[in-house]
């Protein structure tokens, strides 16, 4: 019988194809719980032990909305991670409440834990149950976010935690556009799980009533109904919405379609950028109606009025009457005018720092501004030395820091914020208007930064998050812990380059200091997948070191699969930026019935160079991460291809190169499912 099966498989082999040996594995793909809690608690120990899942239910002690939200989030994890239901019971072993409950207060006191300070909590998981005890209701909610991260396929990990945030305000930035629902419905729970407590929502292009009536509503903007929905959804996850309406610069939103040109600051501007602060109709016709609608739509307690980079593009002032007044008074009067109007609407004012604290105006403008304005200092460089934070605070303003996506930006500035004793931090996101989906596919590094920033904002002294990329991917698109069986491929017979390069004839022929020798060979788990690594199946590229390699390589498969995981990379980066998504090759899948399916390989979306460590797209899963012998950071990502014909045997998979700078290189292949 075995001989007949072997003969049948042999008859299916493609002429000229490399034979591939497959080995059954029960965990071809297995999502496992993230190994550490993020944000890192202030004080935590994790004794050995697990509270079993059997018979667990949740009991809520108290009526605050945050306690209901906590139970909701916990139940959602049971559904997503375990494909099970978590019931509610008056005798539940998972108990959520606050120190106002005498039973819970005594429980944590006996365990040597405390819950104190705004949003603080204590968390105890032992053989008797799991207890989340907030210093207040929000603390209980945040404690539950920690408990969620202790869930495993077997139960809840034992833990003893006393925790509270260092920074009072922990703000993350969102965008509103035509793609808002699909993206923000994922980001809002993600941000709540990371213990942010506010969202700064870019709202320039919301289709306000006044914009529609005036003909300057952008078709790509979110509707008012969507803006209201996002605000309401945010609040049910403990996130206070703060609309951002950019003024007086970055104001292209009010000139869309060539409208309101009489209100432009610089009449010579071909792409109007700033408005005329001396024209009363700027405010009566546009700015005030928009602010009013924003406050009403969001139920906003605070509105961010922008005020950054006011003079970065157009002349400001440009008109003669403005030149006579001068920039310091123009910007001061505009700021006060907006602040005073928002105050009549019952809303406070937030703004960026640079229009008031730039070197040319810092001696005059801050002193003339009301001190109830909250000023956010943006600086996107890594480091811990940010004296401007203390300077703004000393000038009498409530102060925030603001970081961006570079590693070390949020971490360093959060430490400086804690030292300066300011209100908190904003994690900004600048992926461009109408580019919401890029936070997953295109500029995913800005989403990954949410994870690192959350860790730093809650606990500036925390260790860096290991594999923040992997955690972001798992929080944005949570998957079950269940394992999927399959088959790992041994590519030894097809490999044409070794991962090592001791003789400058392997890998990229650059010698032993610049190779993948730290990627060990053999059967191993990389990310959520199991691969059998034995060498590299490398295709032709434009570089001399690979110009003589084959343009295509075919692998015999002769198996069914629900999906195929490719551990792959390129020897060199694309000649074009990753956002251009240059087509550098493809996988061609041939079935036993003669049909074919092609999967393009777009650089930056499906594949990237081993030396390109910034992941612009979560279409690729994080894979192996390491260094060369000379200390260069390197990685090999994973791309999972979902098979559109899982019931038909895959005869072969051909890797094809376009011969460009980035040459596709396959290092591991695993079939998921199938037989």
XYZ file of C-alpha atoms in Angstrom:
675
model
C 0.000 0.000 0.000
C 2.813 2.442 0.878
C 4.521 1.668 -2.438
C 1.309 2.454 -4.303
C 0.912 5.783 -2.500
C 4.524 6.696 -3.287
C 4.027 5.746 -6.944
C 0.831 7.832 -7.141
C 2.639 10.845 -5.717
C 5.554 10.321 -8.086
C 3.249 10.311 -11.105
C 1.953 13.728 -10.036
C 5.435 15.271 -9.963
C 6.043 18.162 -12.326
C 8.898 17.759 -14.778
C 11.912 19.736 -13.601
C 10.386 20.350 -10.179
C 12.365 19.932 -6.998
C 11.085 17.142 -4.734
C 9.923 18.284 -1.316
C 9.705 16.147 1.813
C 6.771 16.870 4.119
C 6.461 16.065 7.806
C 3.159 16.088 9.681
C 2.984 18.575 12.556
C 0.077 19.059 14.968
C 0.886 22.762 15.321
C 1.525 24.034 11.831
C -0.072 27.262 13.044
C -0.725 27.956 16.725
C -1.439 31.398 18.136
C -0.137 31.523 21.695
C -0.736 34.094 24.434
C 1.663 37.034 24.418
C 4.372 36.284 26.999
C 4.250 39.585 28.924
C 1.583 41.988 30.148
C 1.396 45.308 28.276
C 1.455 47.915 29.725
C 3.889 46.482 32.232
C 2.414 46.775 35.749
C 4.287 48.710 38.403
C 4.463 45.743 40.774
C 3.740 42.209 39.642
C 4.663 38.639 40.459
C 3.450 35.554 38.612
C 3.500 32.497 40.890
C 3.520 29.105 39.252
C 0.001 27.885 38.649
C -3.140 28.109 36.543
C -6.772 28.734 37.518
C -8.522 26.109 35.340
C -11.195 27.152 32.863
C -13.643 24.496 33.996
C -16.651 26.027 35.695
C -15.446 29.617 35.478
C -17.984 32.441 35.320
C -17.789 36.152 36.039
C -19.367 38.050 38.910
C -19.647 41.846 38.857
C -19.954 43.638 42.204
C -21.222 47.139 41.532
C -23.289 49.061 38.995
C -20.757 51.418 37.387
C -20.670 51.230 33.557
C -16.955 50.454 33.612
C -17.638 47.209 35.467
C -20.119 46.138 32.810
C -17.583 47.007 30.101
C -14.979 44.908 31.909
C -17.212 41.818 31.872
C -18.049 42.462 28.203
C -14.380 42.535 27.201
C -13.621 39.394 29.177
C -16.512 37.544 27.552
C -15.325 38.654 24.127
C -11.944 37.030 24.796
C -13.582 33.761 25.779
C -15.439 33.800 22.465
C -12.469 34.795 20.312
C -9.601 32.994 21.990
C -11.323 29.870 23.303
C -14.414 29.555 21.101
C -16.358 29.288 24.353
C -18.873 31.245 26.403
C -18.062 32.869 29.731
C -21.221 33.024 31.788
C -22.298 35.483 34.469
C -23.052 34.070 37.895
C -23.602 35.281 41.442
C -21.032 32.697 42.532
C -18.523 33.320 39.741
C -14.852 32.739 40.506
C -13.872 35.741 38.380
C -14.877 38.744 40.467
C -14.746 42.365 39.273
C -15.410 45.333 41.551
C -13.837 48.138 43.571
C -12.451 48.697 47.064
C -15.884 50.019 48.046
C -16.869 46.379 48.329
C -15.747 45.129 51.730
C -15.331 41.535 50.533
C -12.941 42.555 47.753
C -11.056 45.068 49.891
C -10.409 42.346 52.473
C -9.381 39.846 49.793
C -6.587 41.974 48.366
C -5.492 43.207 51.788
C -5.011 39.614 52.922
C -2.970 38.960 49.764
C -0.700 41.925 50.549
C -1.997 43.984 47.631
C -3.342 47.537 47.474
C -5.578 49.441 45.076
C -5.094 53.179 45.288
C -4.883 56.295 43.152
C -7.003 57.287 40.182
C -7.383 54.319 37.788
C -5.354 52.088 40.097
C -6.180 48.444 40.733
C -5.111 45.236 42.412
C -5.304 41.879 40.657
C -5.108 38.478 42.299
C -5.350 35.133 40.534
C -4.867 32.045 42.684
C -6.488 28.670 43.234
C -9.604 30.268 44.742
C -10.382 32.518 41.779
C -9.505 35.728 39.948
C -10.169 39.076 41.650
C -9.980 42.456 39.936
C -10.302 45.256 42.463
C -10.195 48.868 41.311
C -9.421 51.907 43.401
C -12.286 53.258 41.300
C -14.464 51.827 38.547
C -11.970 52.791 35.836
C -9.251 51.030 37.784
C -11.362 47.878 37.751
C -11.744 48.243 33.990
C -7.999 48.566 33.485
C -7.332 45.686 35.853
C -9.575 43.553 33.670
C -7.465 44.485 30.651
C -4.534 42.965 32.526
C -6.533 39.877 33.457
C -7.392 39.309 29.792
C -3.690 38.980 29.051
C -3.362 36.160 31.590
C -5.749 33.936 29.630
C -4.252 30.743 28.212
C -5.855 27.679 26.582
C -5.654 25.976 29.990
C -6.900 28.810 32.211
C -5.808 32.041 33.881
C -2.186 32.362 34.965
C -1.644 33.022 38.662
C -0.716 36.631 39.400
C -0.367 39.179 42.195
C -0.400 42.750 40.881
C -0.586 46.239 42.351
C -0.768 48.847 39.617
C -1.719 52.419 38.708
C -0.800 54.749 35.841
C 2.021 57.249 36.126
C 0.619 59.668 33.535
C -2.931 60.922 33.996
C -3.800 61.468 30.322
C -2.881 58.746 27.833
C -4.123 59.775 24.413
C -3.974 57.973 21.072
C -4.778 59.517 17.705
C -7.505 58.268 15.351
C -8.732 59.425 11.930
C -12.212 59.878 10.517
C -12.687 59.194 6.812
C -14.706 56.984 4.484
C -12.900 53.915 5.851
C -13.505 54.845 9.461
C -15.835 52.063 10.583
C -13.755 49.059 9.554
C -10.583 50.530 11.047
C -11.795 52.334 14.156
C -13.982 49.440 15.253
C -10.752 47.468 15.583
C -8.590 50.250 16.984
C -10.945 51.416 19.737
C -11.036 48.075 21.624
C -7.309 47.692 20.961
C -6.538 51.068 22.541
C -8.776 50.341 25.518
C -6.947 47.054 26.054
C -3.682 48.990 26.122
C -5.114 51.323 28.805
C -5.304 54.574 26.858
C -8.049 56.802 28.273
C -8.624 59.351 25.482
C -8.585 59.498 21.699
C -7.601 62.537 19.653
C -9.740 62.248 16.529
C -8.630 63.954 13.306
C -11.922 65.484 12.156
C -11.058 68.084 9.514
C -12.955 66.410 6.731
C -16.096 65.300 8.532
C -19.028 66.225 6.294
C -20.328 69.007 8.498
C -23.697 70.531 7.635
C -22.045 73.897 7.012
C -19.533 72.240 4.655
C -22.245 70.505 2.659
C -24.273 73.695 2.424
C -21.213 75.641 1.280
C -20.068 73.049 -1.256
C -16.739 72.302 0.429
C -17.519 68.925 2.020
C -14.975 66.360 0.881
C -16.568 63.144 -0.471
C -13.944 61.076 1.332
C -14.839 62.525 4.702
C -16.788 60.626 7.335
C -20.429 61.525 7.870
C -21.551 63.305 11.024
C -23.400 60.146 11.961
C -20.147 58.181 11.757
C -18.312 60.801 13.818
C -21.003 60.573 16.493
C -20.893 56.773 16.400
C -17.121 56.717 16.867
C -17.402 59.135 19.796
C -20.077 57.033 21.471
C -18.205 53.789 20.839
C -15.029 55.314 22.277
C -16.782 56.249 25.489
C -18.074 52.692 25.974
C -14.431 51.619 25.989
C -13.349 54.272 28.473
C -11.860 56.581 25.837
C -12.805 60.267 25.978
C -13.084 61.636 22.401
C -11.261 64.892 21.588
C -11.962 66.181 18.061
C -9.028 67.794 16.259
C -9.946 70.624 13.860
C -6.740 72.073 12.400
C -6.506 75.877 12.415
C -5.305 78.371 11.184
C -2.759 76.367 9.158
C -3.328 72.877 7.734
C -6.712 74.352 6.798
C -7.007 72.958 3.268
C -10.217 71.309 4.475
C -12.102 74.626 4.299
C -10.928 75.380 0.752
C -11.883 72.052 -0.817
C -13.416 72.391 -4.278
C -12.052 75.907 -4.669
C -14.469 77.294 -2.083
C -13.862 80.078 0.453
C -10.962 81.493 -1.561
C -11.782 84.957 -0.217
C -10.765 83.666 3.217
C -7.277 82.493 2.201
C -4.395 84.042 4.132
C -2.060 84.049 1.128
C -3.954 85.009 -2.066
C -0.991 83.818 -4.174
C -1.129 80.274 -2.805
C -1.971 77.650 -5.409
C -2.951 75.173 -2.676
C -4.450 77.266 0.145
C -3.108 76.269 3.527
C -4.019 78.938 6.091
C -6.963 81.244 6.605
C -7.191 85.015 6.969
C -7.529 85.729 10.682
C -8.551 89.355 10.061
C -11.593 88.536 7.937
C -14.629 88.202 10.254
C -16.272 85.792 7.785
C -13.490 83.262 8.395
C -15.079 82.709 11.764
C -18.756 83.476 11.170
C -19.028 81.516 7.898
C -16.672 78.575 8.528
C -14.693 78.122 11.726
C -17.304 78.815 14.390
C -20.036 76.716 12.723
C -17.594 73.810 12.378
C -16.510 74.056 16.019
C -20.138 74.170 17.133
C -21.029 71.085 15.120
C -17.948 69.294 16.420
C -18.795 69.976 20.058
C -22.385 68.853 19.532
C -21.525 65.771 17.460
C -18.797 64.479 19.765
C -20.268 65.740 23.023
C -16.785 67.164 23.323
C -15.422 68.341 26.637
C -12.283 69.544 24.851
C -11.503 70.476 21.244
C -7.984 70.471 19.804
C -7.607 73.512 17.529
C -4.317 72.535 15.894
C -2.094 75.638 15.599
C 1.017 73.795 14.462
C 3.276 74.640 11.508
C 1.228 77.764 10.789
C 3.979 79.342 8.693
C 5.484 76.194 7.186
C 3.991 76.582 3.695
C 2.275 79.843 2.794
C 3.176 83.384 3.778
C 1.670 84.247 7.149
C 0.934 87.084 7.290
C 0.589 87.662 3.548
C -2.009 90.444 3.312
C -1.002 94.017 3.996
C -3.374 94.458 6.925
C -1.928 91.323 8.497
C 1.629 92.527 8.013
C 0.712 95.733 9.808
C -0.564 93.760 12.790
C 2.298 91.233 12.837
C 2.387 87.489 13.373
C 2.525 87.417 17.208
C -0.707 89.378 17.587
C -2.411 87.551 14.702
C -1.772 84.146 16.238
C -2.596 85.342 19.747
C -5.901 86.891 18.709
C -6.906 83.837 16.687
C -6.136 81.492 19.580
C -8.049 83.598 22.091
C -10.982 83.966 19.713
C -11.312 80.194 19.290
C -10.804 79.518 22.974
C -13.429 82.088 23.972
C -15.947 80.679 21.495
C -15.388 77.102 22.648
C -15.888 78.249 26.213
C -19.371 79.518 25.306
C -20.083 75.981 24.061
C -18.890 74.470 27.336
C -15.716 73.006 25.848
C -12.069 73.476 26.717
C -9.221 74.133 24.287
C -6.146 72.109 23.402
C -3.450 73.155 20.917
C -0.001 72.236 19.648
C 2.866 74.198 21.140
C 4.780 75.657 18.220
C 2.674 78.670 17.243
C 3.086 80.024 20.784
C 6.437 78.604 21.874
C 8.576 79.016 18.769
C 11.762 80.954 19.430
C 10.489 84.053 17.619
C 7.324 84.407 19.728
C 7.981 82.608 23.009
C 8.742 85.909 24.711
C 5.351 87.443 23.910
C 2.595 85.033 22.854
C 2.424 82.630 25.854
C 1.968 85.474 28.316
C -1.029 86.736 26.340
C -2.863 83.400 26.196
C -5.432 82.155 28.752
C -3.831 79.585 31.022
C -6.750 77.164 30.792
C -5.556 76.172 27.301
C -3.853 72.792 27.336
C -0.645 72.859 25.288
C 0.752 69.728 23.641
C 4.459 69.730 22.834
C 5.236 67.542 19.832
C 8.724 66.230 19.345
C 9.223 62.992 17.453
C 12.901 62.374 18.149
C 14.058 59.587 20.460
C 15.713 60.635 23.699
C 14.793 61.737 27.200
C 15.852 65.399 27.223
C 12.832 67.595 26.466
C 13.206 70.861 28.450
C 10.268 72.432 26.598
C 7.863 70.297 28.647
C 8.945 71.997 31.859
C 9.055 75.387 30.129
C 5.427 75.161 28.976
C 4.336 73.996 32.413
C 6.284 76.830 34.069
C 4.451 79.295 31.818
C 1.241 78.238 33.554
C -0.287 75.835 31.029
C -1.504 72.293 31.516
C 0.990 70.372 29.428
C 1.107 67.243 27.308
C 3.930 65.625 25.374
C 3.392 64.123 21.933
C 5.393 61.321 20.311
C 5.284 59.542 16.969
C 6.331 56.172 15.558
C 10.125 56.033 15.817
C 11.410 53.588 18.411
C 12.465 55.592 21.461
C 10.155 58.538 20.750
C 7.280 57.561 23.058
C 9.515 55.743 25.511
C 11.931 58.623 26.026
C 9.426 61.441 26.086
C 7.171 59.572 28.532
C 10.092 59.428 30.951
C 10.628 63.158 30.504
C 6.894 63.781 30.983
C 6.892 61.863 34.258
C 9.959 63.765 35.462
C 8.405 67.122 34.546
C 5.141 66.218 36.275
C 2.938 67.135 33.313
C -0.553 65.865 32.524
C 0.328 63.118 30.072
C 1.156 62.151 26.503
C -0.360 61.889 23.027
C 0.677 59.127 20.641
C 0.252 60.795 17.257
C -0.403 59.076 13.953
C 0.292 60.856 10.664
C -0.716 58.433 7.925
C -2.369 61.138 5.799
C -5.970 62.057 5.216
C -8.199 59.297 3.790
C -5.512 56.727 4.554
C -7.098 54.983 7.538
C -6.540 51.407 6.260
C -2.793 52.005 6.068
C -2.554 51.548 9.839
C -2.846 47.834 8.991
C -1.582 47.705 5.422
C 0.877 50.346 4.253
C 2.037 52.214 7.362
C 1.531 49.567 10.010
C 4.569 50.816 11.934
C 2.351 53.674 13.111
C -0.020 51.108 14.594
C 2.815 49.187 16.211
C 3.803 52.443 17.915
C 0.469 52.415 19.779
C 1.730 49.353 21.657
C 5.098 50.803 22.599
C 3.591 54.148 23.588
C 0.881 52.577 25.755
C 3.537 50.692 27.682
C 5.533 53.870 28.242
C 2.603 56.178 29.043
C 1.235 53.901 31.757
C 4.620 53.053 33.210
C 7.529 55.161 31.880
C 9.991 52.950 33.742
C 8.748 49.819 31.969
C 11.002 47.583 29.929
C 10.638 47.805 26.157
C 7.903 45.603 24.715
C 9.347 42.468 23.092
C 7.859 41.919 19.631
C 5.505 44.924 19.773
C 4.786 44.194 16.114
C 3.398 40.774 16.951
C 1.238 42.094 19.782
C -0.218 44.842 17.597
C -1.113 42.320 14.924
C -2.773 40.040 17.460
C -4.757 42.832 19.140
C -5.953 44.351 15.870
C -6.972 40.979 14.457
C -7.367 38.635 17.428
C -7.366 34.931 16.657
C -8.186 31.763 18.573
C -5.564 29.898 20.564
C -6.548 26.641 18.846
C -3.801 24.878 16.909
C -4.126 24.047 13.213
C -2.353 20.841 12.095
C -0.500 20.601 8.810
C 2.788 19.676 7.193
C 6.199 21.313 7.219
C 8.322 21.145 4.082
C 11.996 20.272 4.014
C 13.346 22.426 1.157
C 16.839 20.926 1.237
C 16.570 19.423 -2.258
C 15.530 22.784 -3.741
C 17.841 25.082 -1.744
C 20.534 26.757 -3.836
C 22.087 28.991 -1.167
C 23.019 28.253 2.424
C 22.015 30.608 5.206
C 25.659 30.791 6.268
C 28.440 32.308 4.192
C 31.768 31.204 5.617
C 33.405 31.068 2.167
C 31.620 34.014 0.484
C 29.769 31.549 -1.735
C 26.667 31.210 0.419
C 23.771 33.540 1.295
C 24.539 36.881 -0.480
C 28.258 36.163 -0.917
C 29.273 38.922 1.484
C 31.080 36.738 3.979
C 30.313 35.284 7.424
C 29.656 38.624 9.122
C 26.689 39.417 6.873
C 24.584 36.278 6.634
C 21.690 34.446 8.279
C 23.776 32.032 10.292
C 21.883 33.027 13.471
C 18.689 31.639 11.933
C 19.079 28.063 13.067
C 18.178 25.174 10.791
C 15.756 22.395 11.630
C 12.162 22.175 12.836
C 11.209 25.236 14.865
C 8.356 27.543 15.819
C 8.690 31.010 14.302
C 5.933 33.394 15.283
C 2.669 31.447 15.179
C 4.003 28.919 12.648
C 6.206 25.827 12.596
C 8.824 25.627 9.825
C 11.586 23.247 8.846
C 14.532 25.462 7.912
C 17.319 23.888 5.855
C 18.528 26.544 3.408
C 17.410 29.203 0.952
C 15.549 28.786 -2.325
C 16.827 31.980 -3.928
C 15.812 33.435 -7.286
C 17.507 35.720 -9.757
C 17.850 39.439 -9.081
C 19.524 42.528 -10.492
C 22.549 42.296 -8.174
C 25.651 40.537 -9.483
C 25.689 38.051 -6.604
C 22.343 36.600 -7.715
C 22.241 37.395 -11.423
C 23.071 33.789 -12.388
C 20.335 32.174 -10.277
C 17.163 30.769 -11.871
C 14.278 33.127 -12.529
C 11.820 30.497 -11.304
C 11.931 27.406 -9.105
C 9.143 24.832 -8.909
C 8.481 22.732 -5.818
C 6.524 19.485 -5.845
C 3.732 19.529 -3.263
C 1.032 16.952 -4.121
C -1.028 17.691 -1.038
C -4.152 19.573 -0.120
C -3.991 22.618 2.137
C -6.311 25.231 3.574
C -3.473 27.737 3.548
C 0.262 27.920 2.918
C 2.700 29.816 5.131
C 5.817 31.157 3.409
C 8.860 32.140 5.477
C 10.479 34.343 2.879
C 12.471 37.478 2.220
C 14.548 39.244 -0.423
C 18.295 39.652 -0.622
C 18.043 43.393 -1.171
C 15.383 46.036 -0.737
C 13.159 47.244 -3.552
C 14.494 50.131 -5.617
C 11.184 51.873 -4.862
C 9.828 52.922 -1.431
C 7.810 50.212 0.315
C 4.622 52.247 -0.093
C 4.980 51.870 -3.874
C 4.463 48.125 -3.514
C 6.659 47.175 -6.416
C 5.742 43.803 -7.932
C 8.945 41.777 -7.576
C 7.653 38.297 -8.336
C 4.899 35.807 -7.605
C 3.932 32.367 -6.426
C 2.171 30.266 -9.050
C 0.105 27.465 -7.567
C -0.777 24.602 -9.933
C -3.501 22.145 -8.974
C -3.959 18.504 -9.878
C -6.910 19.429 -12.103
C -4.612 21.618 -14.243
C -5.902 24.966 -12.956
C -3.565 27.666 -11.648
C -3.736 30.517 -9.152
C -1.198 33.321 -8.960
C -0.255 35.213 -5.815
C 1.682 38.427 -6.598
C 4.565 39.426 -4.338
C 4.316 43.151 -3.728
C 7.310 44.545 -1.873
C 6.274 45.994 1.472
C 2.969 44.119 1.500
C 3.736 40.425 0.991
C 7.527 40.328 1.300
C 10.474 42.519 2.249
C 14.263 42.380 2.526
C 15.944 40.599 5.410
C 17.613 43.907 6.325
C 14.349 45.892 6.147
C 13.099 45.607 9.729
C 10.190 48.068 9.595
C 7.005 46.214 8.726
C 4.757 48.498 6.640
C 2.002 45.902 6.282
C 0.383 43.439 8.637
C -0.491 41.298 5.623
C 2.927 39.913 6.544
C 3.135 38.286 9.955
C 6.192 38.902 12.134
C 8.651 36.080 11.659
C 12.228 35.460 12.697
C 14.134 38.414 14.180
C 17.851 38.474 14.891
C 21.208 39.988 14.044
C 24.151 39.281 11.808
C 27.536 38.578 13.370
C 28.508 42.209 12.859
C 25.398 43.431 14.733
C 23.044 44.358 11.881
C 19.363 43.922 12.801
C 17.709 41.502 10.378
C 14.435 39.611 10.044
C 12.519 37.166 7.870
C 8.735 37.790 7.688
C 5.926 35.297 7.113
C 3.168 35.489 4.544
C 0.129 33.233 4.881
C -1.675 32.560 1.612
C -5.257 31.341 1.944
C -5.978 28.631 -0.614
C -9.135 29.379 -2.635
C -9.426 25.658 -3.588
C -8.726 23.722 -0.370
C -10.456 20.603 -1.667
C -8.166 20.201 -4.678
C -4.645 18.786 -4.430
C -1.865 21.322 -4.979
C 0.471 19.718 -7.500
C 3.240 22.317 -7.294
C 4.200 25.815 -6.183
C 6.518 27.866 -8.382
C 8.435 30.866 -7.062
C 9.015 33.370 -9.867
C 11.242 36.458 -9.799
C 10.884 39.588 -11.905
C 14.676 39.962 -11.767
C 14.586 43.283 -9.922
C 16.697 44.569 -7.059
C 14.571 42.643 -4.557
C 14.869 38.948 -5.438
C 12.314 36.621 -3.765
C 13.895 33.998 -1.523
C 12.004 31.179 0.190
C 13.374 29.806 3.458
C 10.446 27.861 4.886
C 7.132 26.489 3.633
C 4.343 25.000 5.738
C 0.971 23.647 4.653
C -1.877 24.384 7.049
C -4.726 21.892 7.158
C -5.105 19.519 4.235
C -4.192 15.851 4.340
